[in-house]
XYZ file of C-alpha atoms in Angstrom:
712
model
C -17.075 -7.651 -27.539
C -13.768 -7.778 -29.136
C -10.893 -6.703 -27.400
C -7.233 -4.940 -29.709
C -4.217 -5.130 -28.963
C -2.661 -1.123 -28.563
C -0.513 -0.628 -31.668
C 1.831 1.063 -29.192
C 2.138 -1.755 -26.616
C 1.600 -5.246 -27.452
C 0.921 -6.038 -23.415
C -1.869 -3.427 -23.741
C -5.138 -4.528 -24.656
C -8.803 -1.995 -25.499
C -12.278 -3.409 -25.857
C -13.844 -2.006 -28.744
C -16.381 -1.012 -26.614
C -19.413 -1.329 -29.158
C -22.399 -3.053 -27.164
C -21.926 -1.212 -24.636
C -22.050 2.632 -26.612
C -24.525 1.249 -29.469
C -26.534 -1.062 -27.520
C -29.241 -3.382 -28.744
C -31.094 -4.402 -25.326
C -30.930 -2.820 -21.969
C -31.922 -4.093 -18.764
C -32.534 -1.683 -15.940
C -32.106 -3.996 -12.236
C -33.893 -1.733 -9.332
C -36.421 -0.039 -12.005
C -38.895 1.836 -9.844
C -42.202 3.060 -10.046
C -41.878 6.043 -7.301
C -40.958 8.973 -9.275
C -37.893 11.166 -8.277
C -36.270 8.045 -7.722
C -33.075 7.025 -9.043
C -34.409 3.797 -10.493
C -37.519 5.779 -12.078
C -35.370 8.442 -13.341
C -33.151 5.965 -15.047
C -36.093 4.490 -16.637
C -37.545 7.741 -18.089
C -33.716 8.717 -19.404
C -33.926 5.388 -21.534
C -37.234 5.231 -22.198
C -38.466 8.834 -22.836
C -35.201 11.326 -23.331
C -33.110 8.749 -25.544
C -33.345 8.242 -29.121
C -33.399 4.673 -28.201
C -35.233 1.838 -30.347
C -33.805 -1.334 -28.896
C -35.654 -3.573 -26.072
C -35.797 -2.866 -22.359
C -36.423 -5.076 -19.645
C -36.728 -3.441 -16.088
C -36.312 -5.654 -13.143
C -37.992 -4.827 -9.563
C -38.716 -7.321 -6.827
C -42.323 -6.377 -6.256
C -43.279 -6.844 -10.029
C -45.886 -4.832 -11.582
C -45.654 -2.781 -14.242
C -43.956 1.204 -15.873
C -44.421 2.774 -18.646
C -45.927 -0.121 -20.283
C -43.553 -2.761 -19.853
C -43.484 -5.515 -17.536
C -41.594 -5.450 -14.049
C -39.913 -9.022 -13.557
C -39.329 -9.558 -10.420
C -35.412 -11.408 -10.897
C -32.725 -10.702 -13.325
C -33.147 -14.669 -14.107
C -36.506 -13.847 -14.428
C -35.671 -11.878 -17.848
C -36.761 -14.023 -20.913
C -33.922 -13.498 -22.912
C -30.148 -13.908 -22.379
C -27.258 -12.128 -24.305
C -28.389 -8.784 -22.858
C -26.075 -5.679 -24.355
C -26.086 -3.503 -20.923
C -27.367 -4.014 -17.753
C -27.800 -1.220 -15.492
C -27.951 -1.720 -11.609
C -29.148 0.515 -8.944
C -28.940 -1.843 -6.290
C -27.530 -1.806 -2.625
C -23.873 -2.579 -2.428
C -24.039 -5.901 -0.094
C -26.348 -7.330 -3.295
C -23.935 -6.325 -5.986
C -21.718 -9.794 -6.330
C -25.092 -11.700 -6.087
C -26.910 -9.144 -8.583
C -23.752 -9.412 -10.979
C -23.691 -13.125 -10.571
C -27.378 -13.578 -12.262
C -26.354 -11.297 -14.973
C -23.574 -13.177 -16.010
C -25.435 -16.105 -15.981
C -27.948 -14.142 -18.568
C -24.928 -13.555 -20.462
C -24.982 -9.469 -20.111
C -22.124 -8.327 -21.469
C -21.874 -4.991 -19.696
C -22.697 -3.460 -16.181
C -23.124 -0.592 -15.362
C -22.665 -0.187 -11.411
C -23.906 2.946 -10.504
C -23.930 1.884 -6.274
C -21.399 3.166 -4.132
C -20.046 2.390 -1.040
C -17.154 -0.032 -2.247
C -13.620 0.272 -2.326
C -13.830 4.349 -1.589
C -14.777 2.827 2.276
C -12.101 1.146 2.920
C -10.570 -2.668 2.994
C -13.958 -4.622 3.487
C -15.251 -2.496 0.329
C -12.191 -3.691 -1.620
C -12.792 -6.974 -0.704
C -16.297 -6.619 -2.582
C -14.625 -4.958 -5.036
C -12.027 -7.910 -5.432
C -15.089 -10.726 -5.412
C -16.673 -8.817 -8.535
C -13.524 -8.132 -10.533
C -12.830 -12.007 -10.338
C -16.622 -13.003 -11.101
C -16.166 -10.591 -14.173
C -12.355 -11.761 -15.325
C -14.263 -15.584 -14.938
C -17.094 -15.088 -16.821
C -16.010 -12.159 -19.676
C -19.052 -9.877 -18.535
C -17.067 -6.203 -18.518
C -18.111 -4.152 -15.043
C -18.538 -0.163 -15.755
C -17.970 1.340 -12.214
C -18.915 1.110 -9.197
C -19.726 4.294 -7.535
C -20.368 6.230 -11.328
C -23.171 8.606 -13.135
C -22.806 5.921 -15.843
C -23.207 7.438 -19.566
C -24.193 9.988 -21.483
C -23.974 10.059 -25.378
C -25.883 13.130 -27.499
C -25.311 12.349 -30.648
C -27.817 10.279 -31.033
C -29.267 10.382 -27.832
C -28.783 7.828 -24.866
C -28.725 7.808 -21.179
C -27.958 5.476 -19.688
C -27.631 7.719 -16.480
C -29.524 8.245 -13.080
C -29.075 11.973 -13.470
C -32.699 14.501 -13.610
C -29.941 16.613 -15.803
C -30.137 14.074 -19.068
C -33.082 15.988 -20.427
C -31.706 19.048 -20.449
C -28.200 17.421 -21.507
C -27.708 19.280 -25.288
C -30.478 20.718 -25.816
C -29.323 24.097 -25.815
C -27.678 24.856 -29.064
C -25.373 22.819 -31.117
C -23.432 19.743 -30.386
C -19.981 20.235 -30.594
C -17.598 17.156 -31.089
C -15.844 16.867 -27.829
C -15.450 13.967 -25.794
C -15.709 14.227 -21.753
C -14.178 11.372 -19.578
C -14.339 11.685 -15.483
C -14.148 9.498 -12.953
C -16.274 11.705 -10.507
C -19.953 12.439 -11.144
C -20.160 15.475 -9.617
C -17.305 17.506 -11.503
C -18.319 15.666 -14.922
C -21.951 16.944 -14.519
C -20.225 20.450 -13.931
C -18.740 20.591 -16.954
C -21.907 19.316 -18.897
C -23.303 22.388 -17.638
C -21.100 24.371 -19.416
C -23.675 24.258 -22.342
C -24.778 27.420 -20.759
C -21.660 29.289 -21.775
C -21.232 27.877 -25.314
C -19.118 24.737 -24.135
C -20.873 21.681 -25.625
C -19.833 18.314 -24.594
C -21.153 15.365 -26.743
C -20.351 12.014 -25.101
C -19.640 11.654 -21.264
C -18.030 8.654 -19.780
C -18.134 8.892 -15.404
C -16.453 5.956 -14.657
C -16.190 6.112 -10.972
C -13.854 3.544 -8.775
C -12.701 2.109 -12.360
C -12.624 -1.554 -11.017
C -12.339 -3.091 -14.686
C -13.295 -0.718 -17.299
C -10.605 2.405 -16.781
C -10.945 6.181 -17.902
C -8.045 5.000 -20.539
C -10.398 2.511 -22.173
C -13.051 5.856 -22.642
C -10.318 7.743 -23.939
C -8.652 5.307 -26.424
C -12.158 4.576 -27.767
C -13.166 8.642 -28.315
C -9.262 8.742 -29.979
C -11.284 6.043 -32.545
C -14.989 7.814 -32.796
C -15.752 9.393 -36.080
C -17.851 11.713 -33.874
C -15.135 13.142 -31.791
C -12.645 15.748 -32.462
C -11.226 16.861 -28.665
C -10.998 14.682 -25.528
C -11.475 16.119 -22.276
C -10.790 14.486 -18.689
C -10.668 14.985 -15.198
C -8.434 12.213 -13.358
C -8.608 11.605 -9.870
C -5.656 8.918 -10.088
C -4.146 6.808 -13.028
C -4.279 2.805 -12.129
C -2.414 1.449 -15.073
C -0.250 3.669 -16.355
C 0.749 1.564 -19.385
C -3.184 1.781 -20.374
C -3.179 5.610 -19.882
C 0.271 6.196 -22.489
C -1.287 3.584 -25.087
C -4.438 5.672 -24.760
C -2.773 9.049 -24.929
C -0.422 7.936 -27.908
C -3.709 7.100 -29.346
C -5.130 10.144 -29.318
C -2.244 11.936 -30.368
C -1.779 9.617 -33.564
C -5.397 10.523 -34.610
C -4.753 14.222 -34.089
C -7.073 14.375 -31.290
C -5.620 16.921 -28.566
C -6.480 15.192 -24.879
C -7.194 17.746 -22.279
C -6.763 16.540 -18.966
C -7.228 18.086 -15.155
C -5.333 15.322 -12.938
C -6.394 16.191 -8.946
C -5.109 15.049 -6.509
C -1.603 17.300 -6.951
C -1.297 18.124 -3.306
C -1.017 15.660 0.152
C -4.197 16.900 0.741
C -5.903 16.470 -2.453
C -3.942 12.946 -2.986
C -5.580 11.469 0.052
C -9.090 13.059 -0.619
C -8.116 11.059 -4.357
C -8.336 7.773 -1.931
C -10.700 8.151 -0.023
C -13.083 9.261 -2.824
C -12.628 6.757 -5.628
C -9.678 4.613 -4.111
C -7.037 5.744 -6.788
C -3.658 6.124 -6.757
C -2.824 9.821 -7.480
C 0.776 9.350 -7.850
C 3.836 11.510 -7.624
C 2.704 14.961 -9.438
C 5.693 15.524 -11.211
C 5.656 12.280 -12.657
C 2.319 13.027 -14.444
C 3.679 16.212 -15.588
C 6.427 14.543 -17.114
C 4.392 12.014 -19.051
C 1.486 14.529 -19.628
C 4.018 16.672 -21.355
C 5.943 13.759 -22.987
C 2.970 11.882 -24.630
C 0.991 15.713 -25.806
C -1.648 15.572 -23.126
C -2.856 19.595 -22.522
C -2.810 19.663 -18.932
C -4.866 22.910 -17.006
C -5.533 23.133 -13.766
C -9.151 24.020 -12.514
C -12.776 23.362 -14.420
C -12.892 26.791 -15.652
C -9.265 26.475 -17.944
C -10.440 22.924 -19.007
C -13.459 24.279 -20.805
C -11.427 27.481 -21.984
C -9.371 25.183 -23.736
C -11.780 23.031 -24.751
C -13.962 25.531 -26.299
C -10.913 27.332 -27.749
C -9.319 24.194 -29.699
C -13.164 23.635 -30.800
C -13.620 26.408 -32.727
C -9.785 26.928 -34.038
C -8.289 23.677 -33.793
C -4.487 23.359 -32.707
C -2.714 26.112 -33.969
C 0.035 28.099 -32.931
C -1.479 31.441 -31.167
C 1.217 33.091 -29.977
C 1.074 36.785 -31.930
C -1.512 38.210 -30.121
C -3.506 41.542 -31.851
C -5.539 42.823 -28.805
C -8.593 45.124 -29.936
C -10.392 47.030 -27.657
C -12.396 50.518 -27.020
C -10.870 50.703 -23.633
C -7.473 51.740 -23.020
C -7.127 50.208 -19.828
C -7.982 46.952 -20.644
C -5.817 46.992 -23.507
C -2.902 47.743 -21.530
C -3.993 44.805 -18.756
C -4.273 42.441 -21.502
C -0.827 43.191 -23.314
C 0.673 42.610 -19.553
C -1.294 39.154 -19.511
C 0.184 38.965 -22.750
C 3.713 39.138 -21.611
C 3.257 37.197 -17.867
C 2.316 34.399 -20.146
C 5.498 34.505 -22.394
C 3.479 35.021 -25.554
C 3.734 38.318 -28.130
C 2.312 41.331 -28.968
C 1.628 41.089 -32.505
C 3.767 43.734 -34.629
C 1.034 45.249 -37.245
C 2.132 45.537 -40.663
C 2.142 49.415 -42.171
C -0.869 48.507 -44.466
C -2.770 47.675 -41.773
C -2.332 50.286 -39.273
C -2.721 52.821 -42.429
C -6.201 51.310 -43.451
C -7.335 51.438 -39.801
C -6.302 55.447 -39.815
C -8.464 55.977 -42.862
C -11.828 54.942 -40.430
C -10.635 55.645 -36.940
C -10.506 58.746 -34.932
C -7.208 60.986 -35.264
C -6.606 60.557 -31.220
C -7.195 56.461 -31.309
C -4.175 54.546 -30.847
C -3.954 52.184 -33.981
C -0.458 50.171 -32.504
C -1.113 46.901 -30.906
C -3.195 47.326 -28.407
C -5.526 49.286 -31.197
C -7.589 51.634 -28.761
C -10.741 53.124 -30.888
C -11.938 54.776 -27.657
C -15.385 55.542 -26.922
C -15.889 56.183 -30.654
C -16.735 52.468 -31.376
C -19.423 52.551 -28.423
C -21.285 55.021 -30.614
C -20.237 54.183 -34.327
C -20.885 50.554 -34.500
C -19.582 50.206 -37.736
C -16.489 51.555 -37.015
C -15.221 48.257 -35.543
C -16.782 46.132 -38.888
C -14.179 48.757 -41.330
C -11.063 48.097 -38.288
C -11.251 44.668 -37.867
C -11.324 43.541 -41.449
C -7.542 44.919 -41.557
C -6.221 43.192 -38.789
C -7.687 40.037 -39.640
C -5.901 40.351 -42.733
C -2.729 41.129 -41.205
C -0.088 38.102 -41.916
C 1.770 38.922 -38.169
C -1.640 38.310 -36.411
C -2.144 34.716 -34.876
C -4.885 35.827 -32.795
C -7.336 38.668 -32.388
C -8.276 39.221 -28.826
C -11.669 41.549 -28.090
C -11.687 41.930 -23.836
C -15.452 43.925 -23.335
C -14.977 45.547 -20.250
C -19.173 46.256 -19.939
C -22.136 45.834 -20.997
C -24.563 48.975 -22.723
C -27.140 46.564 -23.988
C -27.683 47.705 -27.026
C -24.792 49.255 -28.289
C -22.728 46.405 -27.159
C -24.684 43.875 -29.196
C -24.534 46.059 -32.417
C -20.874 45.850 -31.851
C -20.673 41.945 -31.362
C -23.009 41.850 -34.351
C -20.453 43.570 -36.893
C -17.664 41.951 -34.978
C -18.943 38.712 -35.850
C -19.451 39.589 -39.179
C -15.914 40.273 -39.537
C -14.604 37.540 -37.674
C -16.610 34.716 -39.288
C -14.557 34.929 -42.560
C -11.620 36.809 -41.139
C -9.375 33.518 -41.256
C -8.233 33.807 -37.653
C -9.187 33.423 -34.295
C -11.299 35.825 -32.667
C -10.962 35.432 -29.038
C -13.687 37.602 -27.191
C -13.071 38.122 -23.393
C -16.148 39.144 -21.160
C -14.739 41.518 -18.396
C -18.103 42.364 -17.403
C -20.365 40.912 -14.323
C -23.421 41.945 -16.072
C -24.675 39.413 -18.905
C -27.236 40.476 -21.754
C -27.653 40.157 -25.405
C -24.584 40.682 -26.642
C -23.161 37.694 -24.762
C -26.012 35.495 -25.558
C -25.222 36.284 -28.958
C -21.844 35.353 -29.240
C -22.918 31.888 -27.626
C -25.385 31.215 -29.891
C -23.204 32.095 -32.666
C -20.420 29.498 -32.287
C -17.875 32.149 -29.989
C -18.157 31.651 -26.222
C -16.194 33.492 -24.511
C -13.795 33.485 -22.127
C -13.865 35.064 -18.400
C -10.907 35.995 -17.141
C -7.509 37.782 -18.995
C -5.507 35.037 -17.435
C -7.254 31.942 -18.053
C -7.508 33.353 -21.698
C -3.382 33.612 -21.856
C -3.276 30.148 -20.488
C -5.638 28.510 -23.029
C -3.383 30.596 -25.678
C -0.307 29.472 -24.137
C -1.199 25.471 -23.641
C -2.940 25.235 -26.909
C 0.428 26.910 -28.548
C 2.462 24.997 -26.891
C 0.347 21.774 -28.165
C 0.540 22.386 -31.653
C 4.602 23.062 -31.871
C 4.845 19.732 -30.251
C 2.529 18.427 -32.164
C 5.054 19.012 -35.021
C 7.953 17.574 -33.708
C 7.258 14.047 -32.605
C 8.282 12.314 -35.670
C 10.586 9.774 -33.893
C 9.070 10.419 -30.700
C 8.103 6.795 -29.755
C 10.971 5.199 -31.669
C 12.370 2.586 -29.384
C 16.016 2.963 -27.754
C 19.208 2.021 -29.905
C 20.253 -0.920 -30.082
C 22.332 -1.341 -27.007
C 24.816 -4.277 -25.047
C 22.365 -6.910 -23.019
C 22.853 -6.453 -19.731
C 23.538 -9.699 -16.915
C 20.405 -11.301 -16.832
C 20.387 -10.737 -12.854
C 22.075 -8.415 -10.418
C 23.605 -8.598 -6.092
C 20.930 -6.272 -5.271
C 21.583 -3.655 -3.835
C 24.636 -2.616 -6.074
C 27.376 -0.827 -4.403
C 29.390 1.841 -6.438
C 32.261 -0.944 -7.757
C 29.427 -3.320 -8.974
C 27.221 -0.671 -10.437
C 29.766 0.920 -12.200
C 30.666 -2.619 -13.844
C 26.969 -2.722 -15.341
C 27.772 0.944 -16.732
C 31.092 0.196 -18.106
C 29.315 -2.831 -19.933
C 27.113 -0.401 -21.416
C 29.504 1.774 -22.529
C 29.674 4.309 -19.623
C 33.153 4.805 -18.244
C 34.330 5.510 -14.729
C 37.443 7.083 -13.576
C 41.357 5.330 -13.423
C 39.988 3.484 -10.031
C 40.968 0.093 -8.384
C 39.424 -1.474 -5.333
C 41.803 -1.892 -1.920
C 41.520 -4.087 0.972
C 44.698 -2.497 2.870
C 45.782 0.810 3.148
C 49.183 -0.411 1.630
C 47.108 -1.348 -1.571
C 45.263 1.921 -1.604
C 48.834 3.772 -1.862
C 50.136 1.343 -4.431
C 46.835 1.802 -6.424
C 46.737 5.953 -5.834
C 50.655 6.107 -6.914
C 49.933 3.978 -9.830
C 46.502 6.641 -10.983
C 48.152 9.724 -10.022
C 47.820 12.240 -7.196
C 45.305 13.566 -6.277
C 42.808 10.915 -5.587
C 39.993 9.741 -3.651
C 38.543 7.215 -1.682
C 35.332 5.675 -1.130
C 34.459 3.043 1.386
C 33.267 -0.122 -0.214
C 30.780 -2.369 1.984
C 28.124 -4.546 1.163
C 24.597 -2.468 1.624
C 26.016 0.631 2.316
C 25.009 2.629 -1.187
C 25.388 6.258 0.087
C 28.815 6.673 1.717
C 29.050 10.238 2.394
C 26.455 9.869 5.040
C 28.727 7.034 7.153
C 32.161 9.145 6.770
C 32.953 7.057 3.961
C 34.377 9.554 1.228
C 37.622 11.185 1.228
C 38.543 13.565 -1.658
C 41.599 15.752 -3.025
C 44.413 13.480 -1.174
C 47.893 14.025 -2.545
C 50.041 12.194 -1.043
C 50.636 8.495 -0.264
C 50.272 9.880 3.933
C 47.194 11.651 3.306
C 45.980 8.360 1.427
C 46.933 5.926 4.624
C 45.420 8.512 6.739
C 41.916 8.862 4.766
C 42.035 4.701 4.863
C 42.154 4.566 8.145
C 39.460 7.161 8.802
C 37.126 5.437 6.491
C 37.674 2.319 8.253
C 36.948 3.652 11.414
C 33.715 5.650 10.779
C 32.448 2.450 9.024
C 32.537 0.706 11.916
C 31.635 3.434 14.251
C 28.338 3.929 12.133
C 28.017 -0.208 12.692
C 29.289 -2.027 9.869
C 30.264 -4.988 10.487
C 33.400 -5.834 9.506
C 32.408 -8.834 7.403
C 30.609 -5.812 5.612
C 33.641 -3.869 4.962
C 35.075 -4.897 1.109
C 37.660 -2.011 1.809
C 37.780 1.310 -0.612
C 38.078 2.253 -4.294
C 40.877 4.364 -5.177
C 39.675 6.776 -7.559
C 40.904 8.897 -9.997
C 40.241 13.108 -9.416
C 37.869 14.534 -12.105
C 37.711 18.082 -11.190
C 36.661 20.112 -14.566
C 33.005 19.222 -16.445
C 30.008 20.093 -15.355
C 28.428 17.653 -12.796
C 24.982 16.311 -13.734
C 22.835 13.447 -12.510
C 20.859 10.793 -14.709
C 18.288 8.709 -12.348
C 16.044 6.374 -13.283
C 12.955 5.181 -10.955
C 10.209 2.361 -11.299
C 7.482 4.905 -10.500
C 4.576 2.750 -9.084
C 2.020 4.030 -12.043
C 4.213 4.704 -14.732
C 6.881 2.662 -14.259
C 10.141 3.605 -15.568
C 10.785 7.572 -14.596
C 14.442 8.953 -16.398
C 15.217 12.131 -14.764
C 18.298 14.337 -15.441
C 19.513 17.562 -14.274
C 22.197 19.204 -11.735
C 24.148 16.665 -10.003
C 26.624 16.335 -7.318
C 26.233 17.400 -3.542
C 24.023 20.331 -4.334
C 21.371 17.873 -6.200
C 18.589 18.470 -3.255
C 19.071 22.262 -2.940
C 19.310 23.079 -6.830
C 16.524 20.984 -7.295
C 17.251 21.079 -11.320
C 15.445 18.073 -12.659
C 13.577 17.354 -15.759
C 11.855 13.722 -16.774
C 10.366 11.457 -19.270
C 8.734 8.014 -19.287
C 10.896 5.193 -20.671
C 11.456 4.077 -23.098
C 12.250 7.134 -24.831
C 13.813 8.401 -28.061
C 16.650 10.467 -28.598
C 14.627 13.424 -28.698
C 12.479 12.968 -26.138
C 15.889 12.672 -24.188
C 17.047 15.787 -25.513
C 13.965 17.398 -24.335
C 13.986 16.565 -21.252
C 17.885 17.740 -20.946
C 16.382 20.924 -22.090
C 14.180 21.620 -19.802
C 16.648 21.838 -17.283
C 18.776 25.125 -16.351
C 21.803 23.366 -16.066
C 21.560 22.589 -19.621
C 22.686 26.107 -20.514
C 26.133 25.553 -18.685
C 26.516 22.752 -21.320
C 27.256 25.546 -24.341
C 29.889 27.672 -24.832
C 29.863 31.120 -22.586
C 32.228 34.099 -22.490
C 35.226 31.920 -22.799
C 34.183 29.108 -21.399
C 34.280 25.662 -23.314
C 31.401 23.817 -24.646
C 30.726 20.878 -22.626
C 30.142 16.829 -24.660
C 26.161 17.276 -24.911
C 26.309 14.419 -27.271
C 28.051 12.229 -24.883
C 26.174 13.135 -22.414
C 22.698 12.071 -24.735
C 24.364 8.658 -25.124
C 25.247 8.149 -22.012
C 21.498 8.877 -21.016
C 20.538 6.326 -23.926
C 22.932 3.986 -22.222
C 21.996 4.483 -18.901
C 18.124 4.192 -19.642
C 19.185 0.637 -21.800
C 20.760 -0.749 -18.668
C 17.935 -0.276 -16.622
C 15.488 -1.289 -18.929
C 17.741 -4.517 -19.563
C 18.108 -5.427 -15.815
C 14.103 -6.144 -15.720
C 11.628 -5.109 -12.692
C 13.854 -6.270 -10.148
C 15.729 -3.202 -10.058
C 13.756 -0.310 -8.535
C 16.680 2.630 -9.212
C 19.796 3.326 -10.319
C 21.456 6.411 -10.139
C 24.657 8.280 -11.461
C 25.553 10.984 -9.406
C 27.662 13.085 -10.354
C 28.198 11.774 -13.992
C 30.453 14.674 -14.784
C 30.634 16.086 -18.755
C 33.616 16.990 -20.054
C 35.042 19.694 -22.854
C 33.137 18.882 -26.178
C 34.517 15.545 -27.700
C 36.345 14.566 -24.181
C 32.595 12.610 -23.173
C 31.623 11.740 -19.741
C 32.682 10.149 -16.446
C 30.228 8.425 -14.127
C 31.943 9.200 -10.720
C 29.650 7.817 -8.628
C 26.737 5.268 -9.179
C 24.106 2.604 -7.106
C 21.597 0.572 -7.945
C 19.075 -0.745 -5.677
């Protein structure tokens, strides 16, 4: 066992998992002579259903013999030390003592199948804390608890109690897809996707992730030469930096990472916490992080299987231009509808393609896209071969999609055979969609030949859309991991929370300017500063601990005379006292130049409990909550990532010139995003949030102005 530092984050270390994934010795604690028990099934999986030629040691307090091997009554009775993996099938209350015995024997990895820990509440979390402390003290690594273990199919090794391991990988060949799930039930459901032609070669079920977590196994799969694609089902992400490092490793290795993150809703979050004691996290942040680091997010198990099946077969490529080939006019039109709804496009067929199909198709066939050969294709299977060939050769087609609406037994099988003969050497992805509820020889033939069908047009389009988006993003990640440009260092500490004046002072040190303004302690001072600045002006309360001034009547705008300034000052003071702000806390007002031209934006950064600093950019001003036009990215981020986040907002379109309106200073806006991000990172972990709202983007070349800001 050795640890390696992530090339993306020196503070993150990953275990090489060598002795876990390729053990030379295994000890099963809780081995049972009673068929049907978990302790018996685990022994059978290792000894009979695995291609394992290492040493196996069995422990059961009753002693005796099982499968020709002695049953040692206690862990410390096992006559060897330094065992690679111990499998623990023991009651939760015996976990700590058993792990202590394993550590004394020099066990490198302990897989704890047992449940009844952190997922049950505080008492269970206390036991988990003791288990983790033991692991840290001894160097033994823990897998689980509350997990289904590890399944490797190339070569076969089942460190699991599942009765289904004997069937894993037995039907058809193996693909090169790795799977990481926290729960065992959903993982087992996906493993049984081999019945529909989606076959996984590695499966890690991580459970409560007390020590080793999903990121460890994603990182291992990213470096595994036997894996080309990684899928994961996550109930919670406990350590955002480790997940990001693992996702970056997968992206750098050219291995798509497909993630189903459950616990999106409030109901789902509560369920995730009770199941695996995990933090579900803010889902909008999960979305932003996944998108930023090239993780393909899916919404359910069917979609995960469809995306995994298609990528494993055709690779990550642009699949936006679709040709629909069908013998049903209705299916063709429905397919075209779904193409449009998904934001994909119907391919425009070349004239030569249409002409070649016309040589063979009946005169009444539709030879534009969608291609409909009518029922003639059902009675003349060879027609498929003749008309498919030019479609696969058409340079304007990315993928040929065939919706099979009905099962006509031998006739459908004949059509499928002819289609597959062309598709195998066609050089373009061929995607069959089995729409009938009746299976049959043709359906099974598609699976046998490695063309696993999809079962709904909607999911098919989602898969094509997600894969295309991933492929396009993968081409544009050259500087995605570049650090922020060097900017002036912030003060080592700040007094929190920072009011508007203090926050703007910090921003000014980082090159983000504010309007012309000055602080005034009296009405006379306010008038003097207003005259110096020039009317109209705004007055804003400055008071210790008061960050949201408008909520206490602390903002007065568009003041155009000395009299209005005096009246506004007195109103602000009265409002402050009425809202129980002490006189000692009130420092006066900020007299500011009114900036009325430009586009109001929000730049905010908060420290997410899972991923750390996350920047938000979008529509600002008083309508920020109503507009809800915000995009996010994880920090630190390159300029390109910041620009990509900005482009995800609707308000970004208002920065361009339109119908005589001048273009706004987009370059200065992105500069400000970089500078504000650098400020937040420089201030350190004492700061939980920084918000500039509004940040006004002026005409092109004139920069941006921070009208308000707070730091907490």
